[in-house]
Short mmCIF file of C-alpha atoms in Angstrom, two decimals:
data_model
loop_
_atom_site.label_atom_id
_atom_site.label_comp_id
_atom_site.label_asym_id
_atom_site.label_seq_id
_atom_site.Cartn_x
_atom_site.Cartn_y
_atom_site.Cartn_z
CA MET A 1 -71.89 -17.17 43.18
CA LYS A 2 -70.77 -13.56 43.26
CA LYS A 3 -71.35 -12.26 46.78
CA PHE A 4 -73.97 -9.59 47.30
CA ALA A 5 -72.62 -6.29 48.57
CA TYR A 6 -74.27 -6.42 51.97
CA THR A 7 -73.75 -9.95 53.17
CA VAL A 8 -73.37 -9.58 56.94
CA LEU A 9 -69.85 -9.21 58.32
CA ALA A 10 -68.35 -12.58 59.23
CA LEU A 11 -67.67 -13.02 62.92
CA LEU A 12 -64.02 -12.60 63.79
CA ALA A 13 -62.50 -16.04 64.39
CA LEU A 14 -61.02 -16.17 67.86
CA SER A 15 -58.42 -18.66 66.69
CA VAL A 16 -56.77 -15.85 64.71
CA PHE A 17 -55.72 -14.28 67.97
CA LEU A 18 -55.42 -17.35 70.18
CA ALA A 19 -52.19 -18.96 69.05
CA GLY A 20 -51.12 -19.84 72.59
CA CYS A 21 -51.11 -18.63 76.16
CA GLY A 22 -49.15 -15.76 77.58
CA LYS A 23 -49.12 -12.80 79.88
CA ASN A 24 -51.14 -9.81 78.64
CA ALA A 25 -48.68 -6.92 78.22
CA LYS A 26 -50.83 -3.83 77.90
CA LEU A 27 -49.47 -0.58 76.56
CA ASP A 28 -49.19 2.32 78.98
CA THR A 29 -52.75 3.64 79.28
CA SER A 30 -51.47 7.16 79.97
CA HIS A 31 -50.60 7.30 76.27
CA TRP A 32 -52.55 4.44 74.72
CA ILE A 33 -56.33 4.31 75.18
CA SER A 34 -57.74 0.80 75.50
CA ASP A 35 -61.34 1.74 74.63
CA PHE A 36 -62.36 2.58 71.06
CA GLU A 37 -65.27 4.82 72.00
CA GLY A 38 -63.05 6.60 74.50
CA GLY A 39 -60.51 7.10 71.75
CA ILE A 40 -63.11 8.75 69.52
CA SER A 41 -64.18 11.05 72.36
CA ALA A 42 -60.56 12.08 72.96
CA ALA A 43 -59.94 12.59 69.24
CA LEU A 44 -62.99 14.83 68.87
CA ARG A 45 -62.03 16.79 71.96
CA GLU A 46 -58.41 17.23 70.87
CA ASN A 47 -59.13 17.50 67.12
CA LYS A 48 -56.75 14.65 66.25
CA GLN A 49 -56.84 11.65 63.95
CA ILE A 50 -56.80 8.14 65.41
CA ILE A 51 -54.23 5.38 65.09
CA LEU A 52 -55.93 2.09 65.93
CA PHE A 53 -53.61 -0.80 66.79
CA PHE A 54 -54.70 -4.43 67.24
CA SER A 55 -52.23 -6.56 69.17
CA SER A 56 -51.79 -9.97 70.72
CA ASP A 57 -48.96 -11.25 72.87
CA GLU A 58 -49.12 -14.53 70.94
CA ASP A 59 -48.23 -13.19 67.49
CA GLU A 60 -44.61 -12.83 66.41
CA LYS A 61 -44.41 -9.04 66.25
CA SER A 62 -46.73 -7.33 68.76
CA PRO A 63 -44.56 -7.79 71.86
CA ALA A 64 -41.49 -6.42 70.07
CA LEU A 65 -43.47 -3.50 68.65
CA LYS A 66 -44.73 -2.61 72.11
CA GLU A 67 -41.37 -2.83 73.81
CA ASN A 68 -39.07 -1.44 71.14
CA LEU A 69 -41.24 1.21 69.51
CA LEU A 70 -44.76 2.00 70.69
CA GLU A 71 -43.78 2.78 74.28
CA THR A 72 -40.61 4.71 73.52
CA ALA A 73 -40.30 8.42 74.23
CA ASP A 74 -39.36 9.14 70.62
CA PHE A 75 -42.47 7.44 69.31
CA LEU A 76 -44.84 9.06 71.79
CA THR A 77 -43.34 12.51 71.20
CA ALA A 78 -43.65 12.10 67.43
CA LEU A 79 -47.19 10.72 67.40
CA THR A 80 -49.24 12.06 70.29
CA GLU A 81 -49.12 15.63 69.01
CA LYS A 82 -51.30 14.78 66.02
CA TYR A 83 -52.88 11.44 66.86
CA VAL A 84 -54.90 9.73 69.55
CA LEU A 85 -53.46 6.25 70.08
CA VAL A 86 -55.86 3.35 70.65
CA ASN A 87 -54.77 -0.21 71.37
CA LEU A 88 -57.25 -3.10 71.41
CA ASP A 89 -55.47 -6.18 72.72
CA PHE A 90 -56.56 -9.73 71.93
CA SER A 91 -54.01 -11.69 73.92
CA ALA A 92 -55.04 -15.15 75.02
CA SER A 93 -54.87 -14.21 78.69
CA ARG A 94 -57.66 -11.69 78.15
CA PHE A 95 -60.01 -14.34 76.78
CA GLU A 96 -59.04 -16.71 79.56
CA SER A 97 -59.78 -14.14 82.24
CA VAL A 98 -63.33 -13.45 81.04
CA MET A 99 -64.07 -17.17 80.79
CA ALA A 100 -62.49 -18.24 84.08
CA PRO A 101 -64.83 -19.69 86.74
CA VAL A 102 -65.99 -17.20 89.36
CA PRO A 103 -66.78 -18.25 92.95
CA GLU A 104 -70.53 -18.46 93.39
CA ASP A 105 -70.48 -16.21 96.46
CA SER A 106 -68.39 -13.48 94.86
CA LYS A 107 -70.78 -10.91 93.41
CA ARG A 108 -67.99 -8.39 92.97
CA GLU A 109 -65.86 -10.74 90.87
CA GLU A 110 -68.91 -11.82 88.89
CA LYS A 111 -69.75 -8.19 88.10
CA ALA A 112 -66.15 -7.37 87.16
CA GLN A 113 -65.97 -10.37 84.84
CA ALA A 114 -69.28 -9.45 83.19
CA GLU A 115 -67.97 -5.94 82.54
CA ALA A 116 -64.71 -7.33 81.15
CA ARG A 117 -66.66 -9.68 78.88
CA ALA A 118 -68.78 -6.77 77.61
CA CYS A 119 -65.62 -4.76 76.85
CA LEU A 120 -64.13 -7.71 74.99
CA THR A 121 -67.31 -8.08 72.94
CA LYS A 122 -67.17 -4.38 72.01
CA ASP A 123 -63.53 -4.74 70.97
CA MET A 124 -64.36 -7.79 68.86
CA LYS A 125 -67.08 -5.79 67.15
CA THR A 126 -64.57 -3.05 66.36
CA ALA A 127 -62.19 -5.65 64.95
CA MET A 128 -65.03 -6.99 62.80
CA ALA A 129 -65.89 -3.49 61.67
CA VAL A 130 -62.48 -3.03 60.05
CA ALA A 131 -62.26 -6.68 58.93
CA ALA A 132 -59.16 -7.29 61.06
CA GLN A 133 -57.79 -10.72 60.26
CA GLY A 134 -55.03 -10.89 62.85
CA SER A 135 -52.40 -8.91 64.65
CA PRO A 136 -50.42 -6.74 64.63
CA ALA A 137 -52.62 -4.48 62.52
CA PHE A 138 -52.70 -0.70 62.22
CA TYR A 139 -55.46 1.56 60.91
CA LEU A 140 -55.74 5.31 60.41
CA LEU A 141 -59.13 6.80 61.25
CA THR A 142 -60.58 10.29 61.27
CA LYS A 143 -61.36 11.96 64.58
CA GLU A 144 -64.97 10.77 64.19
CA GLY A 145 -63.80 7.17 63.96
CA TYR A 146 -64.28 6.81 60.20
CA PRO A 147 -61.71 4.33 58.79
CA VAL A 148 -59.42 5.77 56.13
CA ALA A 149 -56.67 3.23 55.53
CA ALA A 150 -54.87 0.20 56.88
CA PHE A 151 -51.11 0.23 56.97
CA ALA A 152 -48.28 -2.14 57.84
CA ILE A 153 -45.21 -1.35 59.95
CA ASP A 154 -41.92 -3.21 60.21
CA ALA A 155 -41.39 -4.53 63.73
CA GLU A 156 -37.87 -3.08 63.67
CA ALA A 157 -38.96 0.42 62.61
CA THR A 158 -37.88 3.53 64.47
CA ALA A 159 -40.33 6.29 65.37
CA GLY A 160 -39.27 8.30 62.34
CA GLU A 161 -39.62 5.29 60.06
CA PHE A 162 -43.08 4.57 61.51
CA VAL A 163 -44.29 8.10 60.70
CA ALA A 164 -42.72 8.09 57.23
CA SER A 165 -44.12 4.68 56.35
CA MET A 166 -47.59 5.49 57.68
CA ASN A 167 -47.71 8.76 55.76
CA GLU A 168 -46.56 7.08 52.56
CA GLN A 169 -49.24 4.40 52.84
CA THR A 170 -52.13 6.64 53.92
CA LYS A 171 -51.51 10.14 52.54
CA ASP A 172 -53.48 9.84 49.28
CA ALA A 173 -56.41 8.07 50.92
CA LEU A 174 -56.53 10.59 53.77
CA GLU A 175 -56.50 13.60 51.46
CA ALA A 176 -59.25 12.18 49.24
CA TYR A 177 -61.40 11.08 52.18
CA THR A 178 -61.00 14.37 54.03
CA LYS A 179 -62.06 16.26 50.92
CA LEU A 180 -65.22 14.17 50.59
CA LEU A 181 -66.05 14.60 54.27
CA SER A 182 -65.66 18.36 54.00
CA ALA A 183 -67.98 18.45 50.99
CA ALA A 184 -70.60 16.39 52.84
CA GLU A 185 -70.46 18.63 55.90
CA SER A 186 -71.05 21.82 53.90
CA ALA A 187 -73.67 20.49 51.47
CA THR A 188 -77.43 20.82 51.92
CA GLY A 189 -80.56 19.18 50.52
CA SER A 190 -80.15 16.77 47.63
CA ASP A 191 -76.48 17.77 47.28
CA LYS A 192 -75.87 16.54 50.82
CA VAL A 193 -77.44 13.18 50.02
CA ARG A 194 -75.12 12.78 47.04
CA ALA A 195 -72.11 13.94 49.06
CA LEU A 196 -72.84 11.55 51.93
CA ASP A 197 -73.27 8.71 49.47
CA ALA A 198 -69.90 9.61 47.93
CA VAL A 199 -68.20 9.27 51.32
CA PHE A 200 -69.97 5.96 51.90
CA GLU A 201 -68.81 4.66 48.53
CA ALA A 202 -65.26 5.84 49.20
CA THR A 203 -65.17 3.78 52.39
CA ASN A 204 -63.81 0.27 52.00
CA ALA A 205 -66.87 -2.00 51.70
CA GLU A 206 -65.60 -4.13 54.61
CA TRP A 207 -65.42 -1.06 56.89
CA ARG A 208 -68.87 0.45 56.34
CA TYR A 209 -70.21 -0.65 59.70
CA LEU A 210 -68.34 2.37 61.10
CA VAL A 211 -69.98 4.85 58.70
CA LEU A 212 -73.62 3.83 59.11
CA SER A 213 -74.35 7.35 60.35
CA PHE A 214 -74.12 8.42 56.70
CA SER A 215 -76.75 5.86 55.74
CA ARG A 216 -79.08 7.03 58.52
CA GLN A 217 -78.78 10.62 57.34
CA ILE A 218 -79.46 9.68 53.72
CA VAL A 219 -82.59 7.68 54.62
CA GLN A 220 -83.86 10.59 56.72
CA LEU A 221 -83.05 13.28 54.14
CA ASP A 222 -84.39 11.49 51.06
CA LYS A 223 -87.67 9.93 52.16
CA ASN A 224 -88.94 9.58 48.57
CA ASN A 225 -85.69 8.17 47.21
CA ASP A 226 -85.25 10.97 44.68
CA SER A 227 -81.55 10.14 44.62
CA GLY A 228 -82.14 6.49 43.79
CA VAL A 229 -79.63 5.37 46.43
CA VAL A 230 -81.86 5.02 49.50
CA GLY A 231 -82.45 1.29 49.00
CA LYS A 232 -78.73 0.69 49.19
CA HIS A 233 -78.57 2.46 52.53
CA ILE A 234 -81.63 0.68 53.91
CA LEU A 235 -79.73 -2.55 53.22
CA ALA A 236 -76.60 -1.13 54.82
CA LEU A 237 -78.54 -0.32 58.00
CA ALA A 238 -80.09 -3.78 58.01
CA ASN A 239 -76.60 -5.20 57.66
CA GLY A 240 -75.43 -3.21 60.68
CA ARG A 241 -78.29 -4.38 62.87
CA ALA A 242 -77.86 -7.95 61.65
CA THR A 243 -74.17 -7.82 62.51
CA ASP A 244 -75.02 -6.86 66.10
CA LEU A 245 -77.56 -9.67 66.36
CA PHE A 246 -75.26 -12.21 64.73
CA LEU A 247 -72.56 -11.36 67.27
CA GLU A 248 -75.13 -11.99 70.01
CA GLN A 249 -75.80 -15.39 68.34
CA ASP A 250 -79.35 -14.35 67.41
CA VAL A 251 -79.26 -15.80 63.91
CA LYS A 252 -83.02 -15.66 63.39
CA GLY A 253 -83.09 -12.02 64.45
CA ALA A 254 -80.25 -11.19 62.06
CA SER A 255 -82.09 -12.91 59.21
CA ALA A 256 -85.32 -11.08 60.09
CA GLU A 257 -83.60 -7.71 59.66
CA PHE A 258 -83.16 -8.44 55.97
CA VAL A 259 -86.66 -9.82 55.61
CA ASN A 260 -87.99 -6.56 57.05
CA ALA A 261 -85.75 -4.53 54.75
CA ALA A 262 -86.98 -6.48 51.71
CA GLN A 263 -90.52 -5.29 52.39
CA ASN A 264 -89.58 -1.62 52.13
CA ALA A 265 -91.22 -0.06 49.08
CA LEU A 266 -88.13 2.03 48.30
CA LEU A 267 -86.02 -1.00 47.40
CA THR A 268 -85.59 -1.97 43.76
CA ALA A 269 -86.39 -5.52 42.66
CA GLU A 270 -82.69 -6.39 42.68
CA GLU A 271 -82.27 -4.94 46.17
CA LYS A 272 -85.22 -7.00 47.40
CA GLN A 273 -83.59 -10.04 45.88
CA GLU A 274 -80.39 -9.22 47.71
CA ALA A 275 -82.23 -8.78 51.01
CA TYR A 276 -84.12 -12.08 50.80
CA TYR A 277 -81.04 -13.93 49.64
CA THR A 278 -79.00 -12.57 52.56
CA ALA A 279 -81.77 -13.52 55.01
CA GLY A 280 -81.59 -17.12 53.78
CA TYR A 281 -77.81 -17.07 53.67
CA LEU A 282 -77.63 -15.97 57.30
CA LEU A 283 -79.85 -18.81 58.46
CA ALA A 284 -77.67 -21.30 56.61
CA GLN A 285 -74.41 -19.79 57.85
CA GLY A 286 -75.78 -19.70 61.38
CA GLY A 287 -76.26 -23.45 61.37
CA SER A 288 -80.05 -23.53 60.95
CA THR A 289 -81.48 -26.86 59.81
CA ASP A 290 -84.81 -25.27 58.93
CA TYR A 291 -84.27 -25.97 55.25
CA ASP A 292 -87.87 -25.16 54.38
CA ALA A 293 -87.40 -21.62 55.74
CA ILE A 294 -84.09 -21.23 53.92
CA GLN A 295 -85.60 -22.48 50.67
CA GLY A 296 -88.59 -20.17 51.11
CA LEU A 297 -86.36 -17.12 51.49
CA LEU A 298 -84.29 -18.10 48.48
CA GLN A 299 -87.47 -18.56 46.47
CA LEU A 300 -88.59 -15.05 47.48
CA ALA A 301 -85.20 -13.81 46.35
CA TYR A 302 -85.58 -15.44 42.96
CA ASP A 303 -89.15 -14.27 42.48
CA ALA A 304 -88.21 -10.68 43.35
CA ALA A 305 -86.06 -10.34 40.22
CA PRO A 306 -86.09 -13.49 38.05
CA GLU A 307 -84.31 -11.69 35.20
CA SER A 308 -81.44 -10.31 37.29
CA THR A 309 -77.80 -11.29 36.83
CA HIS A 310 -77.98 -13.22 40.12
CA ALA A 311 -81.23 -15.07 39.48
CA ALA A 312 -79.68 -18.13 37.86
CA ASP A 313 -77.29 -18.60 40.77
CA VAL A 314 -80.13 -18.19 43.27
CA ARG A 315 -82.04 -20.89 41.38
CA LEU A 316 -79.05 -23.23 41.71
CA LEU A 317 -79.03 -22.66 45.46
CA ILE A 318 -82.77 -23.33 45.66
CA ASN A 319 -82.22 -26.65 43.90
CA ALA A 320 -79.33 -27.51 46.22
CA VAL A 321 -81.49 -26.86 49.29
CA ALA A 322 -84.31 -28.90 47.73
CA GLU A 323 -81.91 -31.83 47.40
CA ARG A 324 -80.95 -31.43 51.05
CA ILE A 325 -84.62 -31.45 52.08
CA ALA A 326 -85.24 -34.59 50.01
CA MET A 327 -82.21 -36.26 51.61
CA GLN A 328 -83.45 -35.31 55.07
CA GLN A 329 -86.90 -36.70 54.32
CA GLU A 330 -85.41 -39.95 53.03
CA MET A 331 -83.30 -40.34 56.17
CA GLN A 332 -86.41 -39.78 58.29
CA LYS A 333 -88.24 -42.50 56.37
CA ASP A 334 -85.37 -44.91 57.02
CA VAL A 335 -85.51 -44.16 60.74
CA GLU A 336 -89.27 -44.68 60.83
CA LEU A 337 -88.96 -47.93 58.86
CA SER A 338 -86.33 -49.24 61.26
CA ALA A 339 -88.59 -48.41 64.19
CA ASP A 340 -91.53 -50.21 62.55
CA GLU A 341 -89.38 -53.33 62.10
CA GLY A 342 -88.37 -53.34 65.74
CA TYR A 343 -84.90 -51.82 65.44
CA THR A 344 -85.44 -48.92 67.78
CA ASP A 345 -81.81 -48.47 68.89
CA ILE A 346 -80.16 -46.55 66.07
CA ASN A 347 -77.08 -45.54 68.05
CA PRO A 348 -73.83 -47.16 66.89
CA GLY A 349 -72.57 -49.85 69.21
CA ALA A 350 -70.72 -53.15 69.22
CA ALA A 351 -71.01 -55.36 66.16
CA PRO A 352 -73.75 -58.03 66.46
CA ASP A 353 -71.23 -60.85 66.78
CA ALA A 354 -68.91 -59.10 69.22
CA PRO A 355 -68.29 -60.99 72.44
CA ALA A 356 -70.09 -59.71 75.52
CA ALA A 357 -68.05 -57.74 78.00
CA GLU A 358 -66.84 -59.76 80.94
#
């Protein structure tokens, strides 16, 4: 089935970053900021764009990039004049440190570990927000933290080659995005709604978690949906909240965000279908075995727009869940029948004819 546009962001797989164990070699924090929100604050204050770098000491290139390029005087001189540098590190040692046992009587260590775990969670959310699949990875963002482009750098590059390659890969996207942002900032009324929506659409669909401020403005500015785009942004906001809840392992809460969105009168029938479908999808992806609830949400999705281009595929999913429910019911009958016949131990064990243990 073709994926709906606002299926919640998949959680970043830790195994992508955890290829082994090693010492966490952080970049010099006098030049590289290790906090994304702090990076945005610095960029706004200094009126600079942001270079966001994801690293791990376990990948093949990050350590060499750090040592041979990103910490060199030539690189820092060339880049810090125009950019705020942010490094979010996902080395194995960082995960190990936040999961290590803490002495029961050490409140200070317990507090420090809790803070470190919270920082790691925030960094994982940022990685999710730009759909980072591994490291090393580089992104160019505006001073507000809006993602413009991803770019790749050769581990053997010099500072000059880094700048030239980054500019070549990001120049067109940066110019176009900056133009749209400028238009949105100066526009008013209905023109502003259209301009904000244009920036939203110009943002890579996988990165829109970082531009939800545009969706909030649109919903507030166009309360009657005169633009016809408000439903899309209600779903985007639901997706953002669901992402937060999914990361906190609150699968039911994440699903409920889309159920609530589906009941908004400003959504079209197809958007309601998308919302209900995503609510059911989240329950299934989150490991729920409440197949009746999943089937009910999928049925609501189908009923919302039975003539849509997605309706036939939703119907197939409903049938698949119905088969799973029937299978589950049949298994339950078998268990009950076995119990009635006196076979109450259904755990696997030694074969009936196996010799008794000495």
